[in-house]
Amino acid sequence: MEAFIHGALLAFGLILPLGIQNIFIFNQGATQKRFGKALPAVITAAICDTLLISLAVAGVSVVVLRVEGMEQLLSLIGFFFLMYMGWIMWKSNPQDGQNEIGPYSARRQITFAASVSLLNPHAILDTIGVIGTSSVVYDAHEKVVFAFASILISWLWFLGLALVGSRVSQLMKSASLMKRLNQGSAFIIWGMAIYLVYRVFI
């Protein structure tokens, strides 16, 4: 029970802050005509988190963090990745039909969700550095419970996020409001990029 609660609280704490993954899932929930059409993004993001958490708990975190310069390299990659994603979010414009973070097809949802989940070093470092290292205090059985709790929170969170986005979209029919939401999201993503570099290098 202790391992389950620990894993659930830790996962919730890591997944709660606004990030590119959360913003994309919320945005798909808001822009798709029906909640069910956002499920490809939700399921893909949840599966990617399941993979990362499983690898972290299995001990990959210890190996990665021991490689000299790996954290700095991942942080630099993450900085440029987040700056680029922020730019895409900023220039999206629902008013002229050029919203690049709009209602994606199922295939594009899967591709984009996988990229923001697996190619985002910020998320990788958090999963490996926090969940992975926190799991070392448990034995084999407790590690499974710890990982399960973290994975369960991830799935429930993404489902809830898309659902909230779907409900919010019903109140935000104006394209200008959606544009402001995208621009606000861009500032958050750029702030994350700056913080990532600051945390590691400064």
JSON list of C-alpha atoms in Angstrom, two decimals:
[
{"chain": "A", "resi": 1, "resn": "MET", "atom": "CA", "xyz": [0.00, 0.00, 0.00]},
{"chain": "A", "resi": 2, "resn": "GLU", "atom": "CA", "xyz": [2.86, 2.35, 0.80]},
{"chain": "A", "resi": 3, "resn": "ALA", "atom": "CA", "xyz": [4.45, 1.68, -2.59]},
{"chain": "A", "resi": 4, "resn": "PHE", "atom": "CA", "xyz": [1.12, 2.23, -4.36]},
{"chain": "A", "resi": 5, "resn": "ILE", "atom": "CA", "xyz": [0.46, 5.57, -2.64]},
{"chain": "A", "resi": 6, "resn": "HIS", "atom": "CA", "xyz": [4.06, 6.68, -3.18]},
{"chain": "A", "resi": 7, "resn": "GLY", "atom": "CA", "xyz": [3.92, 5.82, -6.89]},
{"chain": "A", "resi": 8, "resn": "ALA", "atom": "CA", "xyz": [0.53, 7.50, -7.37]},
{"chain": "A", "resi": 9, "resn": "LEU", "atom": "CA", "xyz": [1.50, 10.73, -5.61]},
{"chain": "A", "resi": 10, "resn": "LEU", "atom": "CA", "xyz": [4.85, 10.91, -7.38]},
{"chain": "A", "resi": 11, "resn": "ALA", "atom": "CA", "xyz": [3.29, 10.37, -10.81]},
{"chain": "A", "resi": 12, "resn": "PHE", "atom": "CA", "xyz": [0.58, 12.93, -10.11]},
{"chain": "A", "resi": 13, "resn": "GLY", "atom": "CA", "xyz": [3.17, 15.48, -9.00]},
{"chain": "A", "resi": 14, "resn": "LEU", "atom": "CA", "xyz": [5.20, 14.98, -12.17]},
{"chain": "A", "resi": 15, "resn": "ILE", "atom": "CA", "xyz": [2.29, 14.94, -14.60]},
{"chain": "A", "resi": 16, "resn": "LEU", "atom": "CA", "xyz": [0.35, 17.86, -13.09]},
{"chain": "A", "resi": 17, "resn": "PRO", "atom": "CA", "xyz": [2.48, 20.80, -14.35]},
{"chain": "A", "resi": 18, "resn": "LEU", "atom": "CA", "xyz": [1.55, 22.09, -17.81]},
{"chain": "A", "resi": 19, "resn": "GLY", "atom": "CA", "xyz": [3.88, 20.66, -20.43]},
{"chain": "A", "resi": 20, "resn": "ILE", "atom": "CA", "xyz": [3.84, 20.09, -24.17]},
{"chain": "A", "resi": 21, "resn": "GLN", "atom": "CA", "xyz": [2.33, 16.62, -23.68]},
{"chain": "A", "resi": 22, "resn": "ASN", "atom": "CA", "xyz": [-0.49, 17.88, -21.47]},
{"chain": "A", "resi": 23, "resn": "ILE", "atom": "CA", "xyz": [-1.13, 20.87, -23.73]},
{"chain": "A", "resi": 24, "resn": "PHE", "atom": "CA", "xyz": [-1.38, 18.67, -26.82]},
{"chain": "A", "resi": 25, "resn": "ILE", "atom": "CA", "xyz": [-3.81, 16.23, -25.18]},
{"chain": "A", "resi": 26, "resn": "PHE", "atom": "CA", "xyz": [-5.97, 19.08, -23.88]},
{"chain": "A", "resi": 27, "resn": "ASN", "atom": "CA", "xyz": [-5.88, 20.80, -27.27]},
{"chain": "A", "resi": 28, "resn": "GLN", "atom": "CA", "xyz": [-6.99, 17.65, -29.09]},
{"chain": "A", "resi": 29, "resn": "GLY", "atom": "CA", "xyz": [-9.84, 17.22, -26.65]},
{"chain": "A", "resi": 30, "resn": "ALA", "atom": "CA", "xyz": [-10.85, 20.83, -27.31]},
{"chain": "A", "resi": 31, "resn": "THR", "atom": "CA", "xyz": [-10.55, 20.80, -31.11]},
{"chain": "A", "resi": 32, "resn": "GLN", "atom": "CA", "xyz": [-11.98, 17.38, -31.99]},
{"chain": "A", "resi": 33, "resn": "LYS", "atom": "CA", "xyz": [-15.71, 17.32, -32.70]},
{"chain": "A", "resi": 34, "resn": "ARG", "atom": "CA", "xyz": [-16.24, 14.39, -30.32]},
{"chain": "A", "resi": 35, "resn": "PHE", "atom": "CA", "xyz": [-14.29, 13.19, -27.30]},
{"chain": "A", "resi": 36, "resn": "GLY", "atom": "CA", "xyz": [-13.81, 9.76, -28.87]},
{"chain": "A", "resi": 37, "resn": "LYS", "atom": "CA", "xyz": [-11.86, 11.27, -31.77]},
{"chain": "A", "resi": 38, "resn": "ALA", "atom": "CA", "xyz": [-9.16, 12.44, -29.31]},
{"chain": "A", "resi": 39, "resn": "LEU", "atom": "CA", "xyz": [-8.57, 8.92, -27.97]},
{"chain": "A", "resi": 40, "resn": "PRO", "atom": "CA", "xyz": [-5.66, 8.09, -30.37]},
{"chain": "A", "resi": 41, "resn": "ALA", "atom": "CA", "xyz": [-3.63, 10.92, -28.79]},
{"chain": "A", "resi": 42, "resn": "VAL", "atom": "CA", "xyz": [-4.68, 9.91, -25.26]},
{"chain": "A", "resi": 43, "resn": "ILE", "atom": "CA", "xyz": [-3.86, 6.22, -25.72]},
{"chain": "A", "resi": 44, "resn": "THR", "atom": "CA", "xyz": [-0.53, 6.91, -27.45]},
{"chain": "A", "resi": 45, "resn": "ALA", "atom": "CA", "xyz": [0.63, 9.31, -24.74]},
{"chain": "A", "resi": 46, "resn": "ALA", "atom": "CA", "xyz": [-0.42, 6.87, -22.01]},
{"chain": "A", "resi": 47, "resn": "ILE", "atom": "CA", "xyz": [1.38, 3.95, -23.70]},
{"chain": "A", "resi": 48, "resn": "CYS", "atom": "CA", "xyz": [4.55, 6.04, -24.08]},
{"chain": "A", "resi": 49, "resn": "ASP", "atom": "CA", "xyz": [4.42, 6.99, -20.40]},
{"chain": "A", "resi": 50, "resn": "THR", "atom": "CA", "xyz": [3.88, 3.34, -19.52]},
{"chain": "A", "resi": 51, "resn": "LEU", "atom": "CA", "xyz": [7.01, 2.44, -21.48]},
{"chain": "A", "resi": 52, "resn": "LEU", "atom": "CA", "xyz": [9.11, 5.18, -19.88]},
{"chain": "A", "resi": 53, "resn": "ILE", "atom": "CA", "xyz": [7.96, 4.35, -16.36]},
{"chain": "A", "resi": 54, "resn": "SER", "atom": "CA", "xyz": [8.57, 0.63, -16.90]},
{"chain": "A", "resi": 55, "resn": "LEU", "atom": "CA", "xyz": [12.10, 1.26, -18.18]},
{"chain": "A", "resi": 56, "resn": "ALA", "atom": "CA", "xyz": [12.84, 3.66, -15.32]},
{"chain": "A", "resi": 57, "resn": "VAL", "atom": "CA", "xyz": [11.66, 1.22, -12.65]},
{"chain": "A", "resi": 58, "resn": "ALA", "atom": "CA", "xyz": [13.53, -1.63, -14.36]},
{"chain": "A", "resi": 59, "resn": "GLY", "atom": "CA", "xyz": [16.80, 0.18, -13.72]},
{"chain": "A", "resi": 60, "resn": "VAL", "atom": "CA", "xyz": [17.53, 1.99, -16.96]},
{"chain": "A", "resi": 61, "resn": "SER", "atom": "CA", "xyz": [17.55, 5.24, -14.98]},
{"chain": "A", "resi": 62, "resn": "VAL", "atom": "CA", "xyz": [20.65, 4.22, -13.06]},
{"chain": "A", "resi": 63, "resn": "VAL", "atom": "CA", "xyz": [22.53, 3.42, -16.27]},
{"chain": "A", "resi": 64, "resn": "VAL", "atom": "CA", "xyz": [21.54, 6.62, -18.07]},
{"chain": "A", "resi": 65, "resn": "LEU", "atom": "CA", "xyz": [22.31, 8.96, -15.19]},
{"chain": "A", "resi": 66, "resn": "ARG", "atom": "CA", "xyz": [25.78, 7.40, -14.76]},
{"chain": "A", "resi": 67, "resn": "VAL", "atom": "CA", "xyz": [26.80, 8.30, -18.32]},
{"chain": "A", "resi": 68, "resn": "GLU", "atom": "CA", "xyz": [28.87, 11.48, -18.04]},
{"chain": "A", "resi": 69, "resn": "GLY", "atom": "CA", "xyz": [27.34, 14.41, -19.90]},
{"chain": "A", "resi": 70, "resn": "MET", "atom": "CA", "xyz": [24.12, 12.55, -20.76]},
{"chain": "A", "resi": 71, "resn": "GLU", "atom": "CA", "xyz": [21.89, 14.82, -18.69]},
{"chain": "A", "resi": 72, "resn": "GLN", "atom": "CA", "xyz": [23.44, 17.94, -20.26]},
{"chain": "A", "resi": 73, "resn": "LEU", "atom": "CA", "xyz": [23.03, 16.51, -23.76]},
{"chain": "A", "resi": 74, "resn": "LEU", "atom": "CA", "xyz": [19.39, 15.59, -23.19]},
{"chain": "A", "resi": 75, "resn": "SER", "atom": "CA", "xyz": [18.74, 19.04, -21.74]},
{"chain": "A", "resi": 76, "resn": "LEU", "atom": "CA", "xyz": [20.16, 20.81, -24.79]},
{"chain": "A", "resi": 77, "resn": "ILE", "atom": "CA", "xyz": [18.08, 18.63, -27.10]},
{"chain": "A", "resi": 78, "resn": "GLY", "atom": "CA", "xyz": [15.06, 19.31, -24.94]},
{"chain": "A", "resi": 79, "resn": "PHE", "atom": "CA", "xyz": [15.65, 23.07, -25.07]},
{"chain": "A", "resi": 80, "resn": "PHE", "atom": "CA", "xyz": [15.57, 23.21, -28.87]},
{"chain": "A", "resi": 81, "resn": "PHE", "atom": "CA", "xyz": [12.70, 20.72, -29.06]},
{"chain": "A", "resi": 82, "resn": "LEU", "atom": "CA", "xyz": [10.53, 22.77, -26.69]},
{"chain": "A", "resi": 83, "resn": "MET", "atom": "CA", "xyz": [11.41, 26.06, -28.41]},
{"chain": "A", "resi": 84, "resn": "TYR", "atom": "CA", "xyz": [10.30, 24.56, -31.73]},
{"chain": "A", "resi": 85, "resn": "MET", "atom": "CA", "xyz": [7.07, 23.15, -30.31]},
{"chain": "A", "resi": 86, "resn": "GLY", "atom": "CA", "xyz": [6.34, 26.51, -28.69]},
{"chain": "A", "resi": 87, "resn": "TRP", "atom": "CA", "xyz": [6.76, 28.21, -32.06]},
{"chain": "A", "resi": 88, "resn": "ILE", "atom": "CA", "xyz": [4.31, 25.79, -33.70]},
{"chain": "A", "resi": 89, "resn": "MET", "atom": "CA", "xyz": [1.82, 26.51, -30.94]},
{"chain": "A", "resi": 90, "resn": "TRP", "atom": "CA", "xyz": [2.32, 30.27, -31.22]},
{"chain": "A", "resi": 91, "resn": "LYS", "atom": "CA", "xyz": [1.78, 30.53, -34.97]},
{"chain": "A", "resi": 92, "resn": "SER", "atom": "CA", "xyz": [-1.29, 28.27, -35.03]},
{"chain": "A", "resi": 93, "resn": "ASN", "atom": "CA", "xyz": [-4.31, 30.34, -36.05]},
{"chain": "A", "resi": 94, "resn": "PRO", "atom": "CA", "xyz": [-7.82, 28.86, -35.88]},
{"chain": "A", "resi": 95, "resn": "GLN", "atom": "CA", "xyz": [-9.22, 31.93, -37.65]},
{"chain": "A", "resi": 96, "resn": "ASP", "atom": "CA", "xyz": [-7.62, 31.27, -41.04]},
{"chain": "A", "resi": 97, "resn": "GLY", "atom": "CA", "xyz": [-7.66, 27.47, -40.94]},
{"chain": "A", "resi": 98, "resn": "GLN", "atom": "CA", "xyz": [-3.91, 27.23, -40.33]},
{"chain": "A", "resi": 99, "resn": "ASN", "atom": "CA", "xyz": [-4.08, 25.75, -36.86]},
{"chain": "A", "resi": 100, "resn": "GLU", "atom": "CA", "xyz": [-1.22, 23.26, -36.81]},
{"chain": "A", "resi": 101, "resn": "ILE", "atom": "CA", "xyz": [-2.30, 22.02, -33.39]},
{"chain": "A", "resi": 102, "resn": "GLY", "atom": "CA", "xyz": [-5.88, 21.60, -34.56]},
{"chain": "A", "resi": 103, "resn": "PRO", "atom": "CA", "xyz": [-8.07, 18.51, -34.92]},
{"chain": "A", "resi": 104, "resn": "TYR", "atom": "CA", "xyz": [-5.48, 16.04, -36.18]},
{"chain": "A", "resi": 105, "resn": "SER", "atom": "CA", "xyz": [-6.33, 12.79, -37.90]},
{"chain": "A", "resi": 106, "resn": "ALA", "atom": "CA", "xyz": [-5.81, 9.62, -35.87]},
{"chain": "A", "resi": 107, "resn": "ARG", "atom": "CA", "xyz": [-2.46, 8.94, -37.58]},
{"chain": "A", "resi": 108, "resn": "ARG", "atom": "CA", "xyz": [-1.17, 12.47, -36.95]},
{"chain": "A", "resi": 109, "resn": "GLN", "atom": "CA", "xyz": [-2.36, 12.31, -33.35]},
{"chain": "A", "resi": 110, "resn": "ILE", "atom": "CA", "xyz": [-0.40, 9.11, -32.78]},
{"chain": "A", "resi": 111, "resn": "THR", "atom": "CA", "xyz": [2.75, 10.50, -34.44]},
{"chain": "A", "resi": 112, "resn": "PHE", "atom": "CA", "xyz": [2.64, 13.82, -32.60]},
{"chain": "A", "resi": 113, "resn": "ALA", "atom": "CA", "xyz": [1.76, 12.31, -29.22]},
{"chain": "A", "resi": 114, "resn": "ALA", "atom": "CA", "xyz": [4.61, 9.80, -29.54]},
{"chain": "A", "resi": 115, "resn": "SER", "atom": "CA", "xyz": [7.08, 12.55, -30.47]},
{"chain": "A", "resi": 116, "resn": "VAL", "atom": "CA", "xyz": [6.16, 14.86, -27.57]},
{"chain": "A", "resi": 117, "resn": "SER", "atom": "CA", "xyz": [6.29, 11.88, -25.20]},
{"chain": "A", "resi": 118, "resn": "LEU", "atom": "CA", "xyz": [9.42, 10.02, -26.32]},
{"chain": "A", "resi": 119, "resn": "LEU", "atom": "CA", "xyz": [11.47, 12.85, -27.87]},
{"chain": "A", "resi": 120, "resn": "ASN", "atom": "CA", "xyz": [10.97, 15.29, -25.01]},
{"chain": "A", "resi": 121, "resn": "PRO", "atom": "CA", "xyz": [14.09, 15.05, -22.82]},
{"chain": "A", "resi": 122, "resn": "HIS", "atom": "CA", "xyz": [12.38, 17.11, -20.11]},
{"chain": "A", "resi": 123, "resn": "ALA", "atom": "CA", "xyz": [9.82, 14.33, -19.61]},
{"chain": "A", "resi": 124, "resn": "ILE", "atom": "CA", "xyz": [12.48, 11.63, -19.93]},
{"chain": "A", "resi": 125, "resn": "LEU", "atom": "CA", "xyz": [14.70, 13.24, -17.30]},
{"chain": "A", "resi": 126, "resn": "ASP", "atom": "CA", "xyz": [11.79, 13.63, -14.90]},
{"chain": "A", "resi": 127, "resn": "THR", "atom": "CA", "xyz": [10.66, 10.03, -15.37]},
{"chain": "A", "resi": 128, "resn": "ILE", "atom": "CA", "xyz": [14.16, 8.57, -15.12]},
{"chain": "A", "resi": 129, "resn": "GLY", "atom": "CA", "xyz": [15.49, 10.93, -12.48]},
{"chain": "A", "resi": 130, "resn": "VAL", "atom": "CA", "xyz": [12.48, 10.93, -10.16]},
{"chain": "A", "resi": 131, "resn": "ILE", "atom": "CA", "xyz": [10.38, 7.80, -10.66]},
{"chain": "A", "resi": 132, "resn": "GLY", "atom": "CA", "xyz": [13.35, 5.59, -11.53]},
{"chain": "A", "resi": 133, "resn": "THR", "atom": "CA", "xyz": [15.51, 6.63, -8.61]},
{"chain": "A", "resi": 134, "resn": "SER", "atom": "CA", "xyz": [12.56, 6.61, -6.19]},
{"chain": "A", "resi": 135, "resn": "SER", "atom": "CA", "xyz": [11.78, 2.99, -7.06]},
{"chain": "A", "resi": 136, "resn": "VAL", "atom": "CA", "xyz": [15.16, 1.66, -5.91]},
{"chain": "A", "resi": 137, "resn": "VAL", "atom": "CA", "xyz": [13.99, 1.58, -2.27]},
{"chain": "A", "resi": 138, "resn": "TYR", "atom": "CA", "xyz": [11.47, -1.17, -3.05]},
{"chain": "A", "resi": 139, "resn": "ASP", "atom": "CA", "xyz": [11.95, -4.86, -3.67]},
{"chain": "A", "resi": 140, "resn": "ALA", "atom": "CA", "xyz": [10.73, -6.73, -6.77]},
{"chain": "A", "resi": 141, "resn": "HIS", "atom": "CA", "xyz": [7.06, -7.07, -5.75]},
{"chain": "A", "resi": 142, "resn": "GLU", "atom": "CA", "xyz": [6.78, -3.55, -4.37]},
{"chain": "A", "resi": 143, "resn": "LYS", "atom": "CA", "xyz": [8.40, -2.15, -7.52]},
{"chain": "A", "resi": 144, "resn": "VAL", "atom": "CA", "xyz": [5.61, -3.68, -9.59]},
{"chain": "A", "resi": 145, "resn": "VAL", "atom": "CA", "xyz": [2.99, -2.03, -7.35]},
{"chain": "A", "resi": 146, "resn": "PHE", "atom": "CA", "xyz": [4.88, 1.27, -7.45]},
{"chain": "A", "resi": 147, "resn": "ALA", "atom": "CA", "xyz": [5.08, 1.17, -11.26]},
{"chain": "A", "resi": 148, "resn": "PHE", "atom": "CA", "xyz": [1.43, 0.15, -11.61]},
{"chain": "A", "resi": 149, "resn": "ALA", "atom": "CA", "xyz": [0.27, 3.10, -9.50]},
{"chain": "A", "resi": 150, "resn": "SER", "atom": "CA", "xyz": [2.36, 5.54, -11.56]},
{"chain": "A", "resi": 151, "resn": "ILE", "atom": "CA", "xyz": [1.05, 4.09, -14.82]},
{"chain": "A", "resi": 152, "resn": "LEU", "atom": "CA", "xyz": [-2.57, 4.14, -13.61]},
{"chain": "A", "resi": 153, "resn": "ILE", "atom": "CA", "xyz": [-2.34, 7.84, -12.74]},
{"chain": "A", "resi": 154, "resn": "SER", "atom": "CA", "xyz": [-0.89, 8.54, -16.18]},
{"chain": "A", "resi": 155, "resn": "TRP", "atom": "CA", "xyz": [-3.79, 6.84, -18.00]},
{"chain": "A", "resi": 156, "resn": "LEU", "atom": "CA", "xyz": [-6.46, 8.47, -15.84]},
{"chain": "A", "resi": 157, "resn": "TRP", "atom": "CA", "xyz": [-4.83, 11.89, -16.16]},
{"chain": "A", "resi": 158, "resn": "PHE", "atom": "CA", "xyz": [-4.69, 11.88, -19.96]},
{"chain": "A", "resi": 159, "resn": "LEU", "atom": "CA", "xyz": [-8.29, 10.67, -20.24]},
{"chain": "A", "resi": 160, "resn": "GLY", "atom": "CA", "xyz": [-9.43, 13.37, -17.84]},
{"chain": "A", "resi": 161, "resn": "LEU", "atom": "CA", "xyz": [-7.40, 16.06, -19.60]},
{"chain": "A", "resi": 162, "resn": "ALA", "atom": "CA", "xyz": [-8.93, 15.30, -23.00]},
{"chain": "A", "resi": 163, "resn": "LEU", "atom": "CA", "xyz": [-12.40, 15.19, -21.44]},
{"chain": "A", "resi": 164, "resn": "VAL", "atom": "CA", "xyz": [-11.90, 18.59, -19.80]},
{"chain": "A", "resi": 165, "resn": "GLY", "atom": "CA", "xyz": [-10.65, 19.98, -23.11]},
{"chain": "A", "resi": 166, "resn": "SER", "atom": "CA", "xyz": [-13.77, 18.67, -24.81]},
{"chain": "A", "resi": 167, "resn": "ARG", "atom": "CA", "xyz": [-16.00, 20.34, -22.24]},
{"chain": "A", "resi": 168, "resn": "VAL", "atom": "CA", "xyz": [-14.08, 23.63, -22.36]},
{"chain": "A", "resi": 169, "resn": "SER", "atom": "CA", "xyz": [-14.36, 23.78, -26.14]},
{"chain": "A", "resi": 170, "resn": "GLN", "atom": "CA", "xyz": [-18.13, 23.91, -25.80]},
{"chain": "A", "resi": 171, "resn": "LEU", "atom": "CA", "xyz": [-17.71, 27.16, -23.86]},
{"chain": "A", "resi": 172, "resn": "MET", "atom": "CA", "xyz": [-15.00, 28.60, -26.15]},
{"chain": "A", "resi": 173, "resn": "LYS", "atom": "CA", "xyz": [-16.53, 28.64, -29.61]},
{"chain": "A", "resi": 174, "resn": "SER", "atom": "CA", "xyz": [-14.65, 31.82, -30.57]},
{"chain": "A", "resi": 175, "resn": "ALA", "atom": "CA", "xyz": [-11.58, 31.22, -32.75]},
{"chain": "A", "resi": 176, "resn": "SER", "atom": "CA", "xyz": [-9.87, 34.25, -31.18]},
{"chain": "A", "resi": 177, "resn": "LEU", "atom": "CA", "xyz": [-10.17, 32.67, -27.72]},
{"chain": "A", "resi": 178, "resn": "MET", "atom": "CA", "xyz": [-8.62, 29.45, -29.02]},
{"chain": "A", "resi": 179, "resn": "LYS", "atom": "CA", "xyz": [-5.79, 31.47, -30.55]},
{"chain": "A", "resi": 180, "resn": "ARG", "atom": "CA", "xyz": [-5.13, 33.16, -27.19]},
{"chain": "A", "resi": 181, "resn": "LEU", "atom": "CA", "xyz": [-5.13, 29.75, -25.53]},
{"chain": "A", "resi": 182, "resn": "ASN", "atom": "CA", "xyz": [-2.51, 28.52, -28.01]},
{"chain": "A", "resi": 183, "resn": "GLN", "atom": "CA", "xyz": [-0.35, 31.61, -27.50]},
{"chain": "A", "resi": 184, "resn": "GLY", "atom": "CA", "xyz": [-0.54, 31.23, -23.73]},
{"chain": "A", "resi": 185, "resn": "SER", "atom": "CA", "xyz": [0.50, 27.60, -24.14]},
{"chain": "A", "resi": 186, "resn": "ALA", "atom": "CA", "xyz": [3.47, 28.69, -26.25]},
{"chain": "A", "resi": 187, "resn": "PHE", "atom": "CA", "xyz": [4.73, 30.97, -23.46]},
{"chain": "A", "resi": 188, "resn": "ILE", "atom": "CA", "xyz": [4.46, 28.10, -20.97]},
{"chain": "A", "resi": 189, "resn": "ILE", "atom": "CA", "xyz": [6.45, 25.79, -23.27]},
{"chain": "A", "resi": 190, "resn": "TRP", "atom": "CA", "xyz": [9.17, 28.41, -23.83]},
{"chain": "A", "resi": 191, "resn": "GLY", "atom": "CA", "xyz": [9.38, 28.95, -20.09]},
{"chain": "A", "resi": 192, "resn": "MET", "atom": "CA", "xyz": [9.86, 25.21, -19.62]},
{"chain": "A", "resi": 193, "resn": "ALA", "atom": "CA", "xyz": [12.69, 25.24, -22.18]},
{"chain": "A", "resi": 194, "resn": "ILE", "atom": "CA", "xyz": [14.50, 28.05, -20.36]},
{"chain": "A", "resi": 195, "resn": "TYR", "atom": "CA", "xyz": [14.00, 26.38, -16.98]},
{"chain": "A", "resi": 196, "resn": "LEU", "atom": "CA", "xyz": [15.34, 23.07, -18.31]},
{"chain": "A", "resi": 197, "resn": "VAL", "atom": "CA", "xyz": [18.63, 24.67, -19.37]},
{"chain": "A", "resi": 198, "resn": "TYR", "atom": "CA", "xyz": [18.81, 26.77, -16.19]},
{"chain": "A", "resi": 199, "resn": "ARG", "atom": "CA", "xyz": [18.30, 23.73, -13.94]},
{"chain": "A", "resi": 200, "resn": "VAL", "atom": "CA", "xyz": [21.11, 21.73, -15.54]},
{"chain": "A", "resi": 201, "resn": "PHE", "atom": "CA", "xyz": [23.70, 24.36, -16.50]},
{"chain": "A", "resi": 202, "resn": "ILE", "atom": "CA", "xyz": [23.14, 27.18, -14.01]}
]
